[in-house]
mmCIF file of C-alpha atoms in Angstrom:
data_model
loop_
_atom_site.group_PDB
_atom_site.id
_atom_site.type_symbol
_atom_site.label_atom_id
_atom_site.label_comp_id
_atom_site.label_asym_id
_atom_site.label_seq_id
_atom_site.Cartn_x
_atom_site.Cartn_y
_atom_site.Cartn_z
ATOM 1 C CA UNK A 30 43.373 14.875 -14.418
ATOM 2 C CA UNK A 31 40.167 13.477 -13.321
ATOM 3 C CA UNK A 32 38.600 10.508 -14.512
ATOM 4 C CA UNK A 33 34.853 10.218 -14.788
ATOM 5 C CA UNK A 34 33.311 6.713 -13.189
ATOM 6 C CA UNK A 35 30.124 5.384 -15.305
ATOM 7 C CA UNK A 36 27.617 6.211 -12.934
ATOM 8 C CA UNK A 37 26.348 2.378 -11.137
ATOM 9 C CA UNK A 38 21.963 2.389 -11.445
ATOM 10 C CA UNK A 39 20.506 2.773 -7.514
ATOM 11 C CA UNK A 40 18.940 -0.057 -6.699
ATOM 12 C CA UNK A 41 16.331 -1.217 -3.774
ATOM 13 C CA UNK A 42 15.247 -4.458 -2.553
ATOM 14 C CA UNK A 43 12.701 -6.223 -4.049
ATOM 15 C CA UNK A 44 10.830 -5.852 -0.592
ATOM 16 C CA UNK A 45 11.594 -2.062 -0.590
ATOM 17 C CA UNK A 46 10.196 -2.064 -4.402
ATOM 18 C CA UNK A 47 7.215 -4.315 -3.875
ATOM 19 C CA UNK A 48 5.783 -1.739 -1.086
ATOM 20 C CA UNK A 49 6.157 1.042 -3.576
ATOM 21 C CA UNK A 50 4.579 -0.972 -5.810
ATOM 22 C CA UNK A 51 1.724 -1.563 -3.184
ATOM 23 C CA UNK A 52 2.058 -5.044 -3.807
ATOM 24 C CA UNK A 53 3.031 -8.206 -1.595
ATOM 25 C CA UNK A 54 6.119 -9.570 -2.266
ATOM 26 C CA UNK A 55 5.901 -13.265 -1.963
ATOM 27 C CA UNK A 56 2.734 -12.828 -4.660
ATOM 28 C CA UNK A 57 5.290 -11.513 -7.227
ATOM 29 C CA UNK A 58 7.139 -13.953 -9.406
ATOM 30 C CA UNK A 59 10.406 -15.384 -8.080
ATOM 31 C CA UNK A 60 12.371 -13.353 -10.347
ATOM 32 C CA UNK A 61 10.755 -10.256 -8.927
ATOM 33 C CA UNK A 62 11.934 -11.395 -5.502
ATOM 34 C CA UNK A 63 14.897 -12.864 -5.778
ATOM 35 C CA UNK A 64 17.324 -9.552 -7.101
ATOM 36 C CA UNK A 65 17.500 -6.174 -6.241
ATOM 37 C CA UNK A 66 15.025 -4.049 -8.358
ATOM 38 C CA UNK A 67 16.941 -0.765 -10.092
ATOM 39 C CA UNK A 68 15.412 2.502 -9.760
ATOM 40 C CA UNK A 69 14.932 2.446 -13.780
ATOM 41 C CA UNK A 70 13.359 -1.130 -13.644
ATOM 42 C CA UNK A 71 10.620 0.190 -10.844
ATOM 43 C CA UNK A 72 9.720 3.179 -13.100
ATOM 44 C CA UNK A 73 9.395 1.097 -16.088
ATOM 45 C CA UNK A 74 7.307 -1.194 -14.074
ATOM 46 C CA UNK A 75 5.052 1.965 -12.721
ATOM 47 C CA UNK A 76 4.918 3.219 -16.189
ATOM 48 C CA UNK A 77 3.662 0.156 -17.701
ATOM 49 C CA UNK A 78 2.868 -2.674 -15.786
ATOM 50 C CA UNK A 79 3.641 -6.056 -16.592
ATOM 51 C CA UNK A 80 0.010 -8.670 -16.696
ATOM 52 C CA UNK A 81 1.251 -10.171 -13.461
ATOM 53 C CA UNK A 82 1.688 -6.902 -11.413
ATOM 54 C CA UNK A 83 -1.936 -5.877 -13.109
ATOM 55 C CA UNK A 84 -3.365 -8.821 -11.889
ATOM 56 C CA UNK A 85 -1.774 -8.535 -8.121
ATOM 57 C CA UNK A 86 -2.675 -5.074 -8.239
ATOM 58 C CA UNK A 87 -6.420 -5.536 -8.944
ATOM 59 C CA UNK A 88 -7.410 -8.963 -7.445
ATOM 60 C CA UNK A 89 -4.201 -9.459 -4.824
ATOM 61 C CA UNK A 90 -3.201 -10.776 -2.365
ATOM 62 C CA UNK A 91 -2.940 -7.173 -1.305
ATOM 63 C CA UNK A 92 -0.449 -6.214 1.727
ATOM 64 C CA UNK A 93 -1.616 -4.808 5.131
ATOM 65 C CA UNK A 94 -1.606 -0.775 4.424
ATOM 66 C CA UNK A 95 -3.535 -1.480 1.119
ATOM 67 C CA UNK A 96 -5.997 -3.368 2.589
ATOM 68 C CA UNK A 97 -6.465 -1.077 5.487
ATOM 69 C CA UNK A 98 -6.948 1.771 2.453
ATOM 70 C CA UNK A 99 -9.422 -0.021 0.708
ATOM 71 C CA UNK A 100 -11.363 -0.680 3.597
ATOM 72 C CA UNK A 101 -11.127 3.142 4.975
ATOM 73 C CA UNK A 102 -9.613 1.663 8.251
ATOM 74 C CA UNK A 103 -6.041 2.004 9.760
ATOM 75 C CA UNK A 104 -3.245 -0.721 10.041
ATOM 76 C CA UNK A 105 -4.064 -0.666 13.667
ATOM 77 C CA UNK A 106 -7.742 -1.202 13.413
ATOM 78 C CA UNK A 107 -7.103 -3.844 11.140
ATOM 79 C CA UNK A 108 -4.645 -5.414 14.090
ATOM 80 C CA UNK A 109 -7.475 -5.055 16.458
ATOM 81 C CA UNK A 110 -10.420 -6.914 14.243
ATOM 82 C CA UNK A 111 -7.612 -9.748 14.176
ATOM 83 C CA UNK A 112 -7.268 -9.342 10.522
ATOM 84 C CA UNK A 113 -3.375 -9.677 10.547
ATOM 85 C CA UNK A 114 -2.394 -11.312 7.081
ATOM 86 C CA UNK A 115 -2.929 -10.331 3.444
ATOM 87 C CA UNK A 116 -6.824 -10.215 1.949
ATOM 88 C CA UNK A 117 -7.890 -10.620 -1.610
ATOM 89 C CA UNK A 118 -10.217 -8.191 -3.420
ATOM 90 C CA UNK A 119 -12.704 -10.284 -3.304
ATOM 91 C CA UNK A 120 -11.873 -11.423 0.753
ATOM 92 C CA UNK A 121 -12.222 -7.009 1.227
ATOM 93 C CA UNK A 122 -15.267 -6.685 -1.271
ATOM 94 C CA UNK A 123 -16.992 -9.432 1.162
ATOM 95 C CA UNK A 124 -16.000 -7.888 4.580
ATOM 96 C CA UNK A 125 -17.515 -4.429 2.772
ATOM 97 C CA UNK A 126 -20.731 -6.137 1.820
ATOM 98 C CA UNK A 127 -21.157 -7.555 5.285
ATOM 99 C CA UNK A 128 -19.994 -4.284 7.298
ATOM 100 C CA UNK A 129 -19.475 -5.587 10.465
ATOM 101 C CA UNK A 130 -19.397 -3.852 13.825
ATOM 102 C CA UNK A 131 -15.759 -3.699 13.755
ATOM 103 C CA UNK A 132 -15.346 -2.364 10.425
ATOM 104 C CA UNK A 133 -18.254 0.619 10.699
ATOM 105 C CA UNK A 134 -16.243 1.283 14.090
ATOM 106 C CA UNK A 135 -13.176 1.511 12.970
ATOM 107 C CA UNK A 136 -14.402 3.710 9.480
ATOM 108 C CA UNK A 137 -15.883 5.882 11.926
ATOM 109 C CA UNK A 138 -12.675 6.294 13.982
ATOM 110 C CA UNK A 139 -10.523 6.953 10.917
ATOM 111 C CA UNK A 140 -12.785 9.639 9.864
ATOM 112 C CA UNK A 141 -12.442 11.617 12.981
ATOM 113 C CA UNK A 142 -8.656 11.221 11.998
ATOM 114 C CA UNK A 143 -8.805 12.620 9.337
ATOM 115 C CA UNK A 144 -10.738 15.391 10.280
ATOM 116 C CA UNK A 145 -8.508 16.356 12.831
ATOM 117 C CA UNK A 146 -5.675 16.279 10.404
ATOM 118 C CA UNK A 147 -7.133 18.730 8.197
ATOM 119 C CA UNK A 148 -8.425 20.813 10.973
ATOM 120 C CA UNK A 149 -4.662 20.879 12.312
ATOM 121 C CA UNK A 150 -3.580 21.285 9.047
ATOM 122 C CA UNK A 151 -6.189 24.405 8.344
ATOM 123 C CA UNK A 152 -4.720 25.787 11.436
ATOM 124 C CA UNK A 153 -1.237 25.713 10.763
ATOM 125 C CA UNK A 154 -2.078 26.999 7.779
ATOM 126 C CA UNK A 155 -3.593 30.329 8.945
ATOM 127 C CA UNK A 156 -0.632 30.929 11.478
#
């Protein structure tokens, strides 16, 4: 006879949930950070988003990879401008308004990237 164990929800950490959630955890609410997050609770929270993940979502903090995707520039070129903590929207709109050296450098850098990914990608592709 085999007996059938209710199944237990998978769960994450609320650091493992806020970077799916592209969000920076100490931003969220303390009850966001202080217990694990189930799998359920992180769809619901994709699905429809609470005000407060809205609001972190559109004006941040945001975290490092989001920023670096906003502003078309990897985590590393971020490192190397100095910028090494979380930015606002308004912080990123700025640094896009002013365009700095560092920034059109760095764009420019990604971009070649990028185009080598797709060329390697067109490549493999054909073979």
């Amino acid at each position: 006879m085999s007996t059938s164990k209710a199944k237990t929800p998978q769960t994450m950490k609320s650091a493992t949930a806020a970077k799916k959630l592209g969000i920076l955890l100490s931003a969220a609410p303390a009850e966001f950070q202080e217990g694990p997050v189930s799998r359920d609770e992180l769809n619901a929270l994709q699905a429809d988003p609470p005000s407060w993940l809205a609001d972190l979502r559109r004006e941040g903090p945001h975290p490092r990879q989001v920023v670096a995707a906003k502003l078309r520039v990897s985590a590393s070129g971020l490192a190397r401008a100095g910028i090494t903590g979380p930015l606002t929207t308004a912080e990123i709109e700025n640094l896009k308004a002013e365009n700095p050296d560092w920034l059109q450098r760095e764009q420019a850098i990604q971009a070649e990237v990028r185009k080598e990914e797709l060329r390697l990608k067109q490549q493999r592709a054909k073979a």
